[in-house]
Short mmCIF file of C-alpha atoms and ligand atoms in Angstrom, two decimals:
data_model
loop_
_atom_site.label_atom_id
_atom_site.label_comp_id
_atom_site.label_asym_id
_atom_site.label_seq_id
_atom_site.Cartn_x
_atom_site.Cartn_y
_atom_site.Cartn_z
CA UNK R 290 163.75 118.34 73.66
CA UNK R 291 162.43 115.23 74.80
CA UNK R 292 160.00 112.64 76.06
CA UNK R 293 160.63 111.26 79.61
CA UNK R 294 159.43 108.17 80.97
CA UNK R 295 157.47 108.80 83.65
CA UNK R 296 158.09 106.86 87.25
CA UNK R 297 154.42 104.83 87.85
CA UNK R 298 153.10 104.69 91.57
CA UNK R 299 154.27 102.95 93.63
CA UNK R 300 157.59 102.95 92.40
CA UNK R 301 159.83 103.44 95.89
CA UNK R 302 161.89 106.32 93.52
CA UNK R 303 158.81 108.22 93.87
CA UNK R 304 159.39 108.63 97.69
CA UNK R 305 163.01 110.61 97.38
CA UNK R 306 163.40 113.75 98.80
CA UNK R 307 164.33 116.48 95.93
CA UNK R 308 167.44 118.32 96.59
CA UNK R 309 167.58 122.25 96.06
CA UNK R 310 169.15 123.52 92.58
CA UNK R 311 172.51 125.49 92.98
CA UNK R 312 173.04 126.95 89.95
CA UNK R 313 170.33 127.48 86.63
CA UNK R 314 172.65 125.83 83.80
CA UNK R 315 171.75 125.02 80.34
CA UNK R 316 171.00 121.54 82.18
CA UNK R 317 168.25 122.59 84.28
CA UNK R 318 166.87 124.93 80.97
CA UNK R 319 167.07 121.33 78.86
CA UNK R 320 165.00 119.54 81.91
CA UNK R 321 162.15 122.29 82.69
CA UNK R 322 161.90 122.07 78.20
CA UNK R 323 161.78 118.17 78.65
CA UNK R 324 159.38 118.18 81.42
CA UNK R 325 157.08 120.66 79.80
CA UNK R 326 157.37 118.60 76.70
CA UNK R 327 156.13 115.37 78.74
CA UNK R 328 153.41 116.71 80.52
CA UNK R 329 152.14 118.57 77.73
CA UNK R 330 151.78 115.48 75.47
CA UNK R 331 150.38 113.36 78.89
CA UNK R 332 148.15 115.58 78.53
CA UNK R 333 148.49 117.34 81.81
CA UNK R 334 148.90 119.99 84.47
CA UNK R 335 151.73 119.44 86.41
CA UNK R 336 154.39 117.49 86.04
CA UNK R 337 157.36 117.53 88.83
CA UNK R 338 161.40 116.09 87.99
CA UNK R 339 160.55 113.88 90.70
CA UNK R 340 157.92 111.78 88.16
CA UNK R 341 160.59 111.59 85.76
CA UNK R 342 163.55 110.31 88.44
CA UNK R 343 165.25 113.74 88.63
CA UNK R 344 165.42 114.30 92.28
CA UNK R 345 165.78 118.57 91.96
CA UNK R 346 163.41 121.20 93.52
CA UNK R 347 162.02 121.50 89.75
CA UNK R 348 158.13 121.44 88.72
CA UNK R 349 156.16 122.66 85.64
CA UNK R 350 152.61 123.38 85.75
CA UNK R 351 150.26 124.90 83.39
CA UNK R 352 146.68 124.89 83.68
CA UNK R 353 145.82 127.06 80.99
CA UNK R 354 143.24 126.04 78.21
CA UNK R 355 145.52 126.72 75.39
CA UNK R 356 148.46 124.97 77.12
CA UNK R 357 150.22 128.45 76.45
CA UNK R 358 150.69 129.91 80.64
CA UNK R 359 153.88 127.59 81.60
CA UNK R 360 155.13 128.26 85.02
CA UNK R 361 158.34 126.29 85.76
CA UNK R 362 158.98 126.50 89.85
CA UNK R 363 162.22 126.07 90.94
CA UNK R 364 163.78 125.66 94.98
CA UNK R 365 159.77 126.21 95.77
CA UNK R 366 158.37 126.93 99.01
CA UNK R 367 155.12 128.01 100.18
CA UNK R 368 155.57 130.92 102.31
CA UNK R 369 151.54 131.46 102.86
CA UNK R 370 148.59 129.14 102.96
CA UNK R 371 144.89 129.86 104.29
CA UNK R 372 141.58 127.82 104.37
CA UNK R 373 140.80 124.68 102.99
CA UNK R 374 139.41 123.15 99.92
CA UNK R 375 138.51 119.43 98.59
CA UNK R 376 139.53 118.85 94.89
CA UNK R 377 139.42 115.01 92.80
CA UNK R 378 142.81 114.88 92.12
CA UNK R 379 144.73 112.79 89.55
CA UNK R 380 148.63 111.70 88.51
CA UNK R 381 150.72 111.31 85.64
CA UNK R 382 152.71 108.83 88.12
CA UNK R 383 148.89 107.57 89.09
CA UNK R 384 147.09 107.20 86.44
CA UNK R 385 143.48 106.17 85.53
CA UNK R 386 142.67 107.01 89.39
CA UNK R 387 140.81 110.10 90.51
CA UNK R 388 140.12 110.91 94.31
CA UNK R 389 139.54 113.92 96.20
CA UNK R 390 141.89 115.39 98.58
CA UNK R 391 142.14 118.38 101.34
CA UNK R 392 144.45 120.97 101.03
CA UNK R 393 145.13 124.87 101.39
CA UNK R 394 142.11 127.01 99.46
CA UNK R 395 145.39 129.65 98.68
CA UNK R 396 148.91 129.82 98.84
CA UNK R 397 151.71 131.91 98.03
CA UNK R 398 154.91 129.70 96.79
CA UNK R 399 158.01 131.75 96.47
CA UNK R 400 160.34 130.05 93.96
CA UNK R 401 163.28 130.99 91.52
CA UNK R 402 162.37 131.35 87.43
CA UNK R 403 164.57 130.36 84.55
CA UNK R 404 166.36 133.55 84.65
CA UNK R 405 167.44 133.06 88.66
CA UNK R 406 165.23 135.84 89.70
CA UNK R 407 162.97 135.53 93.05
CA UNK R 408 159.50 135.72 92.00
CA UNK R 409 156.09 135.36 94.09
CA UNK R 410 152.95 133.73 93.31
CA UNK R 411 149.34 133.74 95.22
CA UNK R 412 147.22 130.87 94.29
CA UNK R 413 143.57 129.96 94.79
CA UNK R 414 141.34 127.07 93.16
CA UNK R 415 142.86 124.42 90.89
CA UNK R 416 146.08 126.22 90.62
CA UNK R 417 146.50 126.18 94.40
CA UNK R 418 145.30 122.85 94.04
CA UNK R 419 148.01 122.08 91.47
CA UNK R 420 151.10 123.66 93.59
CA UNK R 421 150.51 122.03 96.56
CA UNK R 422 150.17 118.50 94.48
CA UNK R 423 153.22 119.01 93.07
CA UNK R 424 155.71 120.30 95.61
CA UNK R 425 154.31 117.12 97.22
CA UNK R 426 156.33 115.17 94.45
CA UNK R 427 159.46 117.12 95.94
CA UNK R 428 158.54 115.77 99.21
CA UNK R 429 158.49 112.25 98.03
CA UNK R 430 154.71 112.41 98.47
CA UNK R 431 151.91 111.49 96.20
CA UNK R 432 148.57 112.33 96.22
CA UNK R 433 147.78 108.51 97.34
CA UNK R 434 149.45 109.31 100.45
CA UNK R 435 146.45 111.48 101.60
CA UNK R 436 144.16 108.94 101.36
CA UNK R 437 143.03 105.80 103.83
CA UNK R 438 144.71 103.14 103.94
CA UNK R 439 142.13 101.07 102.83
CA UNK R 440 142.18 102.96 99.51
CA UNK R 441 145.63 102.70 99.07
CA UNK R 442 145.70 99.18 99.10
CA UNK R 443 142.42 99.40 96.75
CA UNK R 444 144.83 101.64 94.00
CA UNK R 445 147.62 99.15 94.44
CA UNK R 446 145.71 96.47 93.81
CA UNK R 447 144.27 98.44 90.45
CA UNK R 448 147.29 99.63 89.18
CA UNK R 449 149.13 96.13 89.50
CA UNK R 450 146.22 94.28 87.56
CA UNK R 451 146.38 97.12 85.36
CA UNK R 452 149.82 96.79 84.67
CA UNK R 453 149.27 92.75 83.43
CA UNK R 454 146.75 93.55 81.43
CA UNK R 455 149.12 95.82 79.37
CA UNK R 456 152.03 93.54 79.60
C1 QAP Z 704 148.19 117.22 89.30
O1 QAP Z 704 147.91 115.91 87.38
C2 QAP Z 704 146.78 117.69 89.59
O2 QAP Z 704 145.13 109.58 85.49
C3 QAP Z 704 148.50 117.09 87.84
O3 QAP Z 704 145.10 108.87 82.90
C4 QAP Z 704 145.67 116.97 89.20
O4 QAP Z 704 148.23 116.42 85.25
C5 QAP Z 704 146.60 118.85 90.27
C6 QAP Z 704 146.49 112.64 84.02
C7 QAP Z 704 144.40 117.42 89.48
C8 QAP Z 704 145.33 119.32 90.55
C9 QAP Z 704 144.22 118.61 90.15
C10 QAP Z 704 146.05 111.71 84.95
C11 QAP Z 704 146.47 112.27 82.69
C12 QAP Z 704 147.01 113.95 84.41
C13 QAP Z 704 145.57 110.47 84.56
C14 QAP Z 704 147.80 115.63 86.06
C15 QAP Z 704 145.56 110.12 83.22
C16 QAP Z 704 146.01 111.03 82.29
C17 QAP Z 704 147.20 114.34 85.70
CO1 CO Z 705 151.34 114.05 90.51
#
Protein backbone atom coordinates (compact mmCIF):
# COMPACT_ATOMS: atom_id res chain seq x y z
CA UNK A 1 0.00 0.00 0.00
CA UNK A 2 0.67 3.49 -0.34
CA UNK A 3 0.45 7.22 0.16
CA UNK A 4 -0.68 9.30 -2.90
CA UNK A 5 -0.11 12.79 -3.46
CA UNK A 6 -3.08 14.39 -3.70
CA UNK A 7 -3.88 16.92 -6.87
CA UNK A 8 -4.57 20.63 -4.95
CA UNK A 9 -7.45 22.88 -6.47
CA UNK A 10 -7.15 24.37 -8.98
CA UNK A 11 -4.93 22.13 -10.59
CA UNK A 12 -6.51 21.92 -14.45
CA UNK A 13 -5.93 17.74 -13.88
CA UNK A 14 -8.68 18.07 -11.54
CA UNK A 15 -11.14 18.93 -14.43
CA UNK A 16 -10.63 15.40 -16.51
CA UNK A 17 -13.37 13.38 -17.19
CA UNK A 18 -12.85 9.71 -15.51
CA UNK A 19 -13.10 6.94 -17.88
CA UNK A 20 -15.19 3.69 -16.95
CA UNK A 21 -13.08 0.55 -15.58
CA UNK A 22 -13.13 -2.56 -17.94
CA UNK A 23 -11.88 -5.12 -16.08
CA UNK A 24 -11.27 -5.36 -11.81
CA UNK A 25 -7.40 -6.44 -11.91
CA UNK A 26 -5.05 -6.70 -9.10
CA UNK A 27 -4.36 -2.96 -10.37
CA UNK A 28 -7.56 -1.48 -9.58
CA UNK A 29 -7.51 -3.79 -5.98
CA UNK A 30 -3.79 -2.01 -5.35
CA UNK A 31 -5.51 1.62 -6.17
CA UNK A 32 -8.98 1.36 -4.14
CA UNK A 33 -6.07 -0.08 -1.02
CA UNK A 34 -3.94 3.10 -1.91
CA UNK A 35 -6.77 5.44 -1.99
CA UNK A 36 -8.29 4.17 1.19
CA UNK A 37 -4.87 4.37 2.68
CA UNK A 38 -4.67 8.26 1.67
CA UNK A 39 -7.84 9.37 2.70
CA UNK A 40 -7.77 7.57 5.80
CA UNK A 41 -4.52 9.21 7.03
CA UNK A 42 -5.97 12.87 5.42
CA UNK A 43 -8.12 12.25 7.67
CA UNK A 44 -11.19 12.01 5.54
CA UNK A 45 -14.40 10.82 3.94
CA UNK A 46 -14.07 10.49 0.50
CA UNK A 47 -11.45 10.41 -1.53
CA UNK A 48 -11.98 9.87 -5.54
CA UNK A 49 -8.78 8.49 -8.17
CA UNK A 50 -9.49 11.66 -9.73
CA UNK A 51 -7.66 13.65 -6.50
CA UNK A 52 -4.84 11.45 -6.88
CA UNK A 53 -4.48 11.88 -11.04
CA UNK A 54 -6.03 8.46 -11.81
CA UNK A 55 -8.66 9.36 -14.26
CA UNK A 56 -11.00 5.83 -13.56
CA UNK A 57 -14.69 5.71 -12.42
CA UNK A 58 -13.07 4.76 -8.86
CA UNK A 59 -14.05 6.48 -5.35
CA UNK A 60 -13.70 5.40 -1.66
CA UNK A 61 -15.77 6.79 0.98
CA UNK A 62 -16.22 5.98 4.52
CA UNK A 63 -17.96 8.00 6.94
CA UNK A 64 -17.98 5.78 9.72
CA UNK A 65 -16.66 6.84 13.26
CA UNK A 66 -14.30 4.03 13.59
CA UNK A 67 -13.03 4.45 10.00
CA UNK A 68 -14.04 0.64 9.75
CA UNK A 69 -17.45 0.91 6.90
CA UNK A 70 -15.22 1.34 3.53
CA UNK A 71 -17.29 1.49 0.47
CA UNK A 72 -15.13 1.56 -2.70
CA UNK A 73 -17.61 2.65 -5.83
CA UNK A 74 -16.64 1.67 -9.00
CA UNK A 75 -18.30 2.72 -12.88
CA UNK A 76 -20.88 4.74 -10.39
CA UNK A 77 -24.03 6.19 -11.39
CA UNK A 78 -26.87 7.55 -9.61
CA UNK A 79 -29.89 5.95 -10.84
CA UNK A 80 -32.32 7.88 -8.18
CA UNK A 81 -32.19 11.24 -6.49
CA UNK A 82 -35.10 13.18 -4.55
CA UNK A 83 -35.29 16.50 -2.54
CA UNK A 84 -32.75 18.75 -1.61
CA UNK A 85 -30.42 19.45 1.18
CA UNK A 86 -27.60 22.22 2.06
CA UNK A 87 -24.41 20.69 3.68
CA UNK A 88 -20.68 22.83 4.48
CA UNK A 89 -18.70 20.87 2.43
CA UNK A 90 -14.89 20.43 2.38
CA UNK A 91 -11.86 18.78 0.03
CA UNK A 92 -8.86 16.85 0.34
CA UNK A 93 -8.02 18.63 -3.18
CA UNK A 94 -9.49 21.98 -1.25
CA UNK A 95 -8.34 22.19 1.74
CA UNK A 96 -8.66 24.53 4.80
CA UNK A 97 -12.02 25.81 2.98
CA UNK A 98 -15.51 24.91 4.13
CA UNK A 99 -18.76 26.14 2.26
CA UNK A 100 -22.13 24.91 1.94
CA UNK A 101 -23.56 23.47 -1.09
CA UNK A 102 -27.13 22.15 -2.58
CA UNK A 103 -27.57 18.86 -3.61
CA UNK A 104 -29.98 15.69 -3.66
CA UNK A 105 -31.40 14.94 0.18
CA UNK A 106 -31.15 10.90 -1.23
CA UNK A 107 -29.85 8.97 -3.88
CA UNK A 108 -29.44 5.59 -5.02
CA UNK A 109 -25.86 5.08 -6.92
CA UNK A 110 -25.61 1.77 -8.61
CA UNK A 111 -21.91 0.83 -8.93
CA UNK A 112 -19.67 -2.38 -9.30
CA UNK A 113 -17.67 -3.75 -5.87
CA UNK A 114 -14.25 -5.29 -5.74
CA UNK A 115 -15.55 -8.60 -6.55
CA UNK A 116 -17.36 -7.25 -10.08
CA UNK A 117 -20.74 -7.77 -8.68
CA UNK A 118 -23.66 -5.04 -9.31
CA UNK A 119 -24.62 -3.75 -6.05
CA UNK A 120 -27.20 -0.86 -5.01
CA UNK A 121 -27.03 1.73 -2.49
CA UNK A 122 -29.81 4.38 -1.12
CA UNK A 123 -28.32 7.31 0.54
CA UNK A 124 -29.64 10.12 2.72
CA UNK A 125 -27.73 12.86 4.92
CA UNK A 126 -23.94 13.17 4.86
CA UNK A 127 -23.51 10.00 3.00
CA UNK A 128 -25.73 11.27 0.19
CA UNK A 129 -23.90 14.28 0.72
CA UNK A 130 -20.60 12.43 0.31
CA UNK A 131 -21.63 10.42 -3.06
CA UNK A 132 -22.75 13.10 -4.88
CA UNK A 133 -19.33 15.14 -3.87
CA UNK A 134 -17.43 12.59 -5.07
CA UNK A 135 -18.80 11.28 -8.35
CA UNK A 136 -18.42 15.05 -8.94
CA UNK A 137 -14.53 14.37 -8.91
CA UNK A 138 -15.37 11.82 -11.85
CA UNK A 139 -17.01 14.59 -13.58
CA UNK A 140 -14.04 16.82 -13.37
CA UNK A 141 -16.06 18.87 -10.88
CA UNK A 142 -15.24 20.17 -7.49
CA UNK A 143 -17.22 21.32 -4.92
CA UNK A 144 -15.86 25.05 -5.75
CA UNK A 145 -17.65 24.76 -8.89
CA UNK A 146 -21.06 25.17 -7.09
CA UNK A 147 -20.27 28.21 -5.70
CA UNK A 148 -20.37 32.12 -7.06
CA UNK A 149 -18.02 33.28 -8.81
CA UNK A 150 -17.11 35.78 -6.56
CA UNK A 151 -16.16 33.05 -4.06
CA UNK A 152 -14.22 31.25 -6.33
CA UNK A 153 -11.98 33.88 -7.02
CA UNK A 154 -12.03 34.54 -3.03
CA UNK A 155 -10.65 30.51 -2.58
CA UNK A 156 -8.14 31.07 -5.33
CA UNK A 157 -6.87 33.86 -3.99
CA UNK A 158 -6.58 31.84 -0.37
CA UNK A 159 -5.21 28.85 -1.52
CA UNK A 160 -2.41 30.64 -3.69
CA UNK A 161 -1.25 32.83 -0.60
CA UNK A 162 -1.57 29.75 1.24
CA UNK A 163 0.57 27.91 -0.87
CA UNK A 164 3.69 30.76 -0.35
CA UNK A 165 3.37 30.72 2.95
CA UNK A 166 4.28 26.96 2.98
CA UNK A 167 6.84 27.22 0.31
C1 LIG B 1 -16.05 15.15 0.79
O1 LIG B 1 -14.11 15.55 2.03
C2 LIG B 1 -17.14 15.66 1.70
O2 LIG B 1 -10.08 21.07 4.22
C3 LIG B 1 -14.89 14.52 1.50
O3 LIG B 1 -7.99 20.62 5.83
C4 LIG B 1 -16.92 16.64 2.64
O4 LIG B 1 -12.93 14.17 3.31
C5 LIG B 1 -18.39 15.14 1.58
C6 LIG B 1 -10.50 17.48 4.73
C7 LIG B 1 -17.94 17.09 3.46
C8 LIG B 1 -19.41 15.58 2.41
C9 LIG B 1 -19.19 16.54 3.35
C10 LIG B 1 -10.70 18.76 4.27
C11 LIG B 1 -9.42 17.24 5.56
C12 LIG B 1 -11.35 16.36 4.31
C13 LIG B 1 -9.87 19.80 4.66
C14 LIG B 1 -13.13 15.31 2.94
C15 LIG B 1 -8.78 19.55 5.49
C16 LIG B 1 -8.57 18.27 5.94
C17 LIG B 1 -12.34 16.46 3.39
CO1 LIG C 1 -13.45 16.34 -2.87
Amino acid sequence: MALLPILRFPDARLKKVATPVEKIDDGIRRLVADLAETMYEAPGIGLAATQVDVHKQVVVIDISEEKNQLLALINPRITHRDGVQVYEEGCLSVPGIYDKVERAAEVTVEYLDLENQIRSCSADGLLAVCIQHELDHLQGKVFVDHLSQLKQMRIKNKLAKQARITA
